Short mmCIF file of C-alpha atoms in Angstrom, two decimals:
data_model
loop_
_atom_site.label_atom_id
_atom_site.label_comp_id
_atom_site.label_asym_id
_atom_site.label_seq_id
_atom_site.Cartn_x
_atom_site.Cartn_y
_atom_site.Cartn_z
CA HIS A 887 0.00 0.04 0.00
CA VAL A 888 2.79 2.38 0.82
CA ILE A 889 4.59 1.86 -2.44
CA MET A 890 1.48 2.33 -4.50
CA THR A 891 0.65 5.53 -2.50
CA ILE A 892 4.12 6.93 -3.28
CA TYR A 893 3.73 5.79 -6.93
CA LYS A 894 0.38 7.58 -7.28
CA GLN A 895 2.06 10.82 -5.95
CA GLY A 896 4.52 10.61 -8.75
CA ARG A 897 8.21 11.54 -9.19
CA ALA A 898 9.80 9.32 -6.59
CA ILE A 899 12.75 7.03 -6.25
CA ILE A 900 11.92 3.87 -4.34
CA TYR A 901 14.83 1.81 -3.22
CA GLY A 902 14.15 -1.87 -2.72
CA ARG A 903 11.00 -3.13 -0.89
CA GLY A 904 10.06 -5.14 -3.98
CA ALA A 905 9.01 -1.96 -5.82
CA SER A 906 10.32 -3.39 -9.14
CA PHE A 907 7.79 -6.29 -8.74
CA ILE A 908 4.87 -4.03 -7.64
CA LEU A 909 4.92 -0.94 -9.89
CA PRO A 910 3.77 -1.12 -13.50
CA PRO A 911 6.87 -1.68 -15.66
CA GLU A 912 5.66 0.86 -18.21
CA ASP A 913 5.64 3.62 -15.56
CA SER A 914 8.92 2.96 -13.82
CA LEU A 915 12.53 2.25 -14.51
CA ARG A 916 13.58 -0.91 -12.71
CA ILE A 917 17.26 -0.89 -11.92
CA LEU A 918 19.54 -3.48 -10.43
CA LEU A 919 22.99 -2.34 -9.30
CA VAL A 920 25.59 -5.10 -8.94
CA ALA A 921 29.20 -5.41 -8.14
CA PRO A 922 31.56 -8.29 -7.37
CA LEU A 923 31.32 -9.76 -3.84
CA GLU A 924 34.78 -8.49 -2.90
CA VAL A 925 33.79 -4.96 -3.93
CA ARG A 926 30.63 -5.02 -1.84
CA ILE A 927 32.54 -6.37 1.13
CA LYS A 928 35.14 -3.62 0.83
CA ASN A 929 32.39 -0.98 0.49
CA VAL A 930 30.48 -2.14 3.57
CA ALA A 931 33.75 -2.42 5.65
CA LYS A 932 34.63 1.13 4.74
CA GLU A 933 31.14 2.52 5.16
CA PHE A 934 30.56 0.96 8.58
CA THR A 935 34.17 0.89 9.71
CA VAL A 936 34.18 -2.86 10.40
CA SER A 937 36.54 -5.72 9.68
CA ARG A 938 36.46 -7.56 6.38
CA ASP A 939 34.89 -10.56 8.10
CA GLU A 940 32.22 -8.69 9.74
CA ALA A 941 31.42 -6.92 6.39
CA LYS A 942 31.27 -10.18 4.62
CA ARG A 943 28.85 -11.54 7.19
CA HIS A 944 26.75 -8.39 6.76
CA VAL A 945 26.72 -8.57 3.05
CA MET A 946 25.79 -12.28 3.02
CA ARG A 947 23.00 -11.79 5.54
CA VAL A 948 21.46 -8.73 3.87
CA GLU A 949 21.51 -10.47 0.43
CA SER A 950 20.07 -13.63 1.83
CA GLU A 951 17.25 -11.64 3.43
CA ARG A 952 16.56 -9.80 0.24
CA ASN A 953 16.47 -12.97 -1.76
CA ALA A 954 14.18 -14.67 0.70
CA TYR A 955 11.79 -11.57 0.74
CA ILE A 956 11.47 -11.50 -3.03
CA ARG A 957 11.06 -15.30 -3.30
CA ARG A 958 8.39 -15.32 -0.56
CA TYR A 959 6.27 -12.38 -1.70
CA PHE A 960 6.93 -12.31 -5.45
CA HIS A 961 7.98 -15.89 -6.33
CA ALA A 962 10.91 -14.60 -8.24
CA GLU A 963 14.66 -14.40 -8.10
CA PHE A 964 16.02 -11.00 -6.89
CA THR A 965 19.05 -11.08 -9.17
CA ASP A 966 17.30 -12.35 -12.33
CA PRO A 967 18.01 -9.56 -14.88
CA VAL A 968 14.64 -10.23 -16.60
CA HIS A 969 12.90 -8.27 -13.84
CA TYR A 970 14.88 -5.05 -14.57
CA ASP A 971 15.16 -2.44 -17.39
CA LEU A 972 18.75 -1.77 -16.58
CA VAL A 973 21.45 -3.75 -14.77
CA ILE A 974 24.69 -1.88 -13.90
CA ASN A 975 27.89 -3.36 -12.70
CA THR A 976 29.19 -0.39 -10.61
CA MET A 977 32.73 -1.79 -10.38
CA GLY A 978 35.06 0.79 -11.85
CA LEU A 979 32.35 3.38 -12.41
CA SER A 980 31.98 6.65 -10.71
CA VAL A 981 28.75 7.66 -9.07
CA GLU A 982 28.42 10.32 -11.81
CA ALA A 983 28.74 7.69 -14.48
CA VAL A 984 26.10 5.49 -12.91
CA VAL A 985 23.65 8.44 -12.52
CA ASN A 986 24.26 9.44 -16.16
CA ALA A 987 23.44 5.89 -17.32
CA ILE A 988 20.25 5.82 -15.29
CA LYS A 989 19.14 9.23 -16.54
CA THR A 990 19.81 8.24 -20.15
CA ALA A 991 17.79 5.01 -19.67
CA TRP A 992 14.89 6.91 -17.96
CA TYR A 993 14.65 9.46 -20.73
CA ALA A 994 14.88 6.81 -23.47
CA LYS A 995 12.05 4.77 -21.80
CA ARG A 996 9.93 7.75 -21.36
CA ALA A 997 10.44 8.72 -25.06
CA LEU A 998 9.37 5.20 -26.07
CA GLY A 999 6.34 5.37 -23.78
CA ALA A 1000 5.16 8.65 -25.28
CA GLY A 1001 4.55 6.82 -28.59
CA ARG A 1002 2.10 4.35 -27.08
#
């Protein structure tokens, strides 16, 4: 209900919560950001100032919980690229490059939708 309420208000970025499985694909840009496990561990260790082992446990737990949530409520695999319009491997890309790729995909999808 919360996601649909936000969707009806318009112009929002919804991170996670199964939004890509709830919102109409024609009205949203469904994005999956990925990176190799070692990169994710390094990023978590830096962000939370924890050891590599603790960061790895955190990454594995969070990803396991996300996968279980998506399987339970949407009967799908979280990382299956078919559920997304855009999949970006962030390794070696700046935040600016990722944002630009997302913006380009958003405007391109909107342009295609305008012709429906």
